[in-house]
Amino acid sequence: METFEAILKRRSIRRYKGKEITEGQIKKLLEAAMAAPSAHNNQPWEFVVVKDKEMRSKLSKVHSYAWMCAESPLVIVVCGDTDSLQWIDDCSAAAENMLLTGTEMGLGSCWIAARGTKYSGKDDEQVIREILGIPKTIGVLCMLSFGYPDEEKAPRTQYNEDKIHRERY
Ligand SMILES: Cc1cc2nc3c(=O)[nH]c(=O)nc-3n(C[C@H](O)[C@H](O)[C@H](O)COP(=O)(O)O)c2cc1C
């Protein structure tokens, strides 16, 4: 699959079939993540791979927009060393690489909020940190759910000329 095709094909898929994702596929997703650009090549990312049903069930209850973690056979929690000034930028690049690689592999995926939201009524990042035993110095950017899609969404471009400013804003 061409990169641009994967970019348009990637949609937030929240319904998954039960089919397992292999360790080989997980390794490929993580390899894609770690090939991302990062400021000074700091690579501040850390990943928590969650397959366990009980753990996924806990993550699904963190907030009302995380329910698909219970259904998806795989959740990868994208974290980063907060001592690294640009950890959010770096980890976002790593996360998107995983979404696109998943798309290429025929997997559906969804980015689930963790950092900066209080959908749970508490700091969502802190709630996830406690569930997974993530140290305080490590930030939690997002959770990514992956699975074979059980819903279809059409590829699309959201190209909008109004968002483009040439030479100056
Ligand atoms: C920072 C960020 C946070 C998001 N949080 C959630 C979330 O908590 N739950 C969810 O179902 N989707 C979440 N999404 C997915 C968006 O809703 C989705 O990307 C958007 O509606 C566009 O649809 P598309 O991904 O199919 O192109 C998030 C996406 C981003 C980038």
Short mmCIF file of C-alpha atoms and ligand atoms in Angstrom, two decimals:
data_model
loop_
_atom_site.label_atom_id
_atom_site.label_comp_id
_atom_site.label_asym_id
_atom_site.label_seq_id
_atom_site.Cartn_x
_atom_site.Cartn_y
_atom_site.Cartn_z
CA MET A 1 0.00 0.00 0.00
CA GLU A 2 1.29 3.46 -0.91
CA THR A 3 1.87 5.80 2.04
CA PHE A 4 -0.66 8.34 0.77
CA GLU A 5 -3.25 5.61 0.30
CA ALA A 6 -2.74 4.49 3.92
CA ILE A 7 -3.03 8.11 5.10
CA LEU A 8 -6.45 8.50 3.45
CA LYS A 9 -7.58 4.99 4.42
CA ARG A 10 -6.78 5.42 8.12
CA ARG A 11 -10.01 6.15 9.95
CA SER A 12 -10.97 5.79 13.58
CA ILE A 13 -12.28 2.23 13.79
CA ARG A 14 -13.98 1.40 17.06
CA ARG A 15 -15.55 -2.00 16.32
CA TYR A 16 -13.28 -5.02 16.10
CA LYS A 17 -13.45 -8.71 15.33
CA GLY A 18 -12.11 -11.09 17.96
CA LYS A 19 -9.15 -12.20 15.81
CA GLU A 20 -5.81 -12.03 17.63
CA ILE A 21 -2.98 -9.73 16.59
CA THR A 22 0.30 -11.67 16.44
CA GLU A 23 3.52 -10.78 18.26
CA GLY A 24 5.09 -10.26 14.81
CA GLN A 25 2.47 -7.64 13.98
CA ILE A 26 2.95 -5.93 17.35
CA LYS A 27 6.70 -5.80 16.74
CA LYS A 28 6.12 -4.19 13.34
CA LEU A 29 3.87 -1.53 14.90
CA LEU A 30 6.50 -0.75 17.53
CA GLU A 31 9.27 -0.70 14.94
CA ALA A 32 7.23 1.84 12.97
CA ALA A 33 6.75 3.89 16.15
CA MET A 34 10.43 3.98 16.95
CA ALA A 35 11.36 5.01 13.40
CA ALA A 36 9.55 8.32 13.95
CA PRO A 37 11.43 11.61 13.98
CA SER A 38 12.19 13.07 17.40
CA ALA A 39 13.82 16.29 18.52
CA HIS A 40 17.60 15.78 18.78
CA ASN A 41 16.74 12.13 18.10
CA ASN A 42 15.95 11.90 21.82
CA GLN A 43 13.48 9.04 21.33
CA PRO A 44 11.71 9.83 24.61
CA TRP A 45 8.94 7.29 23.95
CA GLU A 46 7.95 4.31 26.06
CA PHE A 47 5.15 1.92 25.11
CA VAL A 48 2.91 -0.26 27.24
CA VAL A 49 1.54 -3.17 25.22
CA VAL A 50 -1.73 -4.36 26.74
CA LYS A 51 -3.36 -7.60 25.56
CA ASP A 52 -4.74 -8.86 28.86
CA LYS A 53 -8.54 -8.76 28.87
CA GLU A 54 -8.86 -7.61 32.48
CA MET A 55 -6.35 -4.80 31.98
CA ARG A 56 -8.10 -3.70 28.77
CA SER A 57 -11.40 -3.72 30.59
CA LYS A 58 -9.93 -1.36 33.21
CA LEU A 59 -8.61 0.95 30.48
CA SER A 60 -11.99 0.91 28.74
CA LYS A 61 -13.55 2.37 31.87
CA VAL A 62 -11.08 5.23 32.27
CA HIS A 63 -13.51 7.53 30.47
CA SER A 64 -16.58 7.35 28.28
CA TYR A 65 -14.62 7.60 25.02
CA ALA A 66 -12.33 4.66 25.79
CA TRP A 67 -14.88 1.84 25.72
CA MET A 68 -13.36 0.16 22.64
CA CYS A 69 -10.32 -0.94 24.69
CA ALA A 70 -12.52 -3.74 26.05
CA GLU A 71 -13.25 -5.02 22.53
CA SER A 72 -9.93 -4.48 20.77
CA PRO A 73 -7.46 -7.35 21.19
CA LEU A 74 -4.58 -4.90 21.56
CA VAL A 75 -4.05 -1.53 23.21
CA ILE A 76 -0.72 0.26 22.95
CA VAL A 77 -0.32 3.06 25.47
CA VAL A 78 2.04 5.72 24.16
CA CYS A 79 4.13 7.32 26.90
CA GLY A 80 7.12 9.62 27.02
CA ASP A 81 9.81 10.94 29.31
CA THR A 82 8.55 14.36 30.40
CA ASP A 83 12.15 15.52 31.01
CA SER A 84 12.46 15.56 27.24
CA LEU A 85 11.16 19.00 26.21
CA GLN A 86 9.41 17.88 23.02
CA TRP A 87 8.11 14.51 24.21
CA ILE A 88 4.54 15.26 23.12
CA ASP A 89 5.60 16.11 19.57
CA ASP A 90 7.91 13.09 19.37
CA CYS A 91 5.39 10.64 20.78
CA SER A 92 2.64 11.99 18.51
CA ALA A 93 4.82 11.21 15.49
CA ALA A 94 5.39 7.70 16.86
CA ALA A 95 1.66 7.20 17.45
CA GLU A 96 0.71 8.26 13.93
CA ASN A 97 3.35 5.93 12.48
CA MET A 98 1.63 3.06 14.31
CA LEU A 99 -1.83 4.05 13.06
CA LEU A 100 -0.59 4.15 9.47
CA THR A 101 1.35 0.89 9.75
CA GLY A 102 -1.72 -0.74 11.28
CA THR A 103 -3.78 0.48 8.33
CA GLU A 104 -1.26 -1.03 5.92
CA MET A 105 -1.53 -4.33 7.84
CA GLY A 106 -5.34 -4.34 7.53
CA LEU A 107 -5.90 -3.37 11.16
CA GLY A 108 -8.40 -0.82 12.37
CA SER A 109 -7.31 1.54 15.11
CA CYS A 110 -8.37 4.46 17.24
CA TRP A 111 -6.49 7.19 19.09
CA ILE A 112 -7.90 7.50 22.61
CA ALA A 113 -7.31 10.58 24.70
CA ALA A 114 -5.17 10.41 27.83
CA ARG A 115 -3.19 13.61 28.29
CA GLY A 116 -4.83 16.93 29.11
CA THR A 117 -8.38 15.60 29.46
CA LYS A 118 -10.59 15.09 32.48
CA TYR A 119 -13.30 13.00 30.85
CA SER A 120 -13.20 10.67 33.87
CA GLY A 121 -13.79 13.59 36.22
CA LYS A 122 -10.14 13.24 37.28
CA ASP A 123 -6.90 13.71 35.38
CA ASP A 124 -7.23 10.90 32.80
CA GLU A 125 -3.47 10.62 32.42
CA GLN A 126 -3.09 10.00 36.15
CA VAL A 127 -5.88 7.39 36.17
CA ILE A 128 -4.12 5.47 33.36
CA ARG A 129 -0.77 5.90 35.12
CA GLU A 130 -2.16 4.26 38.24
CA ILE A 131 -3.77 1.34 36.37
CA LEU A 132 -0.56 0.51 34.50
CA GLY A 133 2.01 1.39 37.18
CA ILE A 134 3.62 4.08 35.03
CA PRO A 135 6.16 6.19 36.96
CA LYS A 136 5.44 9.89 37.64
CA THR A 137 8.26 11.09 35.38
CA ILE A 138 6.65 9.37 32.40
CA GLY A 139 3.79 11.17 30.65
CA VAL A 140 0.91 9.32 29.02
CA LEU A 141 0.09 10.77 25.61
CA CYS A 142 -2.67 8.46 24.39
CA MET A 143 -3.92 4.93 24.07
CA LEU A 144 -4.18 3.29 20.66
CA SER A 145 -6.64 0.45 20.20
CA PHE A 146 -6.00 -2.03 17.38
CA GLY A 147 -7.98 -4.90 15.91
CA TYR A 148 -9.35 -6.36 12.71
CA PRO A 149 -12.14 -3.96 11.70
CA ASP A 150 -15.76 -4.89 12.26
CA GLU A 151 -17.00 -1.65 10.71
CA GLU A 152 -16.23 0.01 7.43
CA LYS A 153 -15.33 3.62 6.86
CA ALA A 154 -14.53 5.11 3.50
CA PRO A 155 -11.11 6.60 2.86
CA ARG A 156 -11.36 10.33 2.62
CA THR A 157 -9.46 13.52 2.19
CA GLN A 158 -10.34 16.51 4.33
CA TYR A 159 -8.46 18.86 2.07
CA ASN A 160 -9.63 22.40 2.69
CA GLU A 161 -8.17 25.40 0.86
CA ASP A 162 -9.35 27.70 3.67
CA LYS A 163 -6.71 26.18 5.97
CA ILE A 164 -3.86 27.14 3.69
CA HIS A 165 -2.05 30.45 3.99
CA ARG A 166 0.62 31.26 1.48
CA GLU A 167 3.73 33.29 2.23
CA ARG A 168 2.04 34.76 5.36
CA TYR A 169 -1.07 34.02 7.44
C1 LIG B 1 -5.73 13.83 20.31
C2 LIG B 1 -6.86 12.92 19.89
C3 LIG B 1 -7.72 12.44 20.86
C4 LIG B 1 -8.75 11.57 20.50
N1 LIG B 1 -9.50 11.01 21.50
C5 LIG B 1 -10.42 10.09 21.18
C6 LIG B 1 -11.09 9.37 22.21
O1 LIG B 1 -10.83 9.54 23.41
N2 LIG B 1 -12.02 8.46 21.85
C7 LIG B 1 -12.33 8.22 20.54
O2 LIG B 1 -13.22 7.39 20.29
N3 LIG B 1 -11.70 8.87 19.53
C8 LIG B 1 -10.75 9.78 19.82
N4 LIG B 1 -10.03 10.40 18.82
C9 LIG B 1 -10.34 10.10 17.41
C10 LIG B 1 -11.07 11.28 16.74
O3 LIG B 1 -12.38 11.34 17.23
C11 LIG B 1 -11.03 11.09 15.22
O4 LIG B 1 -9.69 11.06 14.79
C12 LIG B 1 -11.77 12.18 14.47
O5 LIG B 1 -13.15 12.14 14.73
C13 LIG B 1 -11.58 12.08 12.94
O6 LIG B 1 -12.02 10.83 12.46
P1 LIG B 1 -11.01 9.83 11.72
O7 LIG B 1 -9.95 9.40 12.70
O8 LIG B 1 -11.87 8.66 11.27
O9 LIG B 1 -10.38 10.53 10.55
C14 LIG B 1 -8.97 11.24 19.14
C15 LIG B 1 -8.10 11.74 18.18
C16 LIG B 1 -7.04 12.54 18.55
C17 LIG B 1 -6.05 13.00 17.50
#
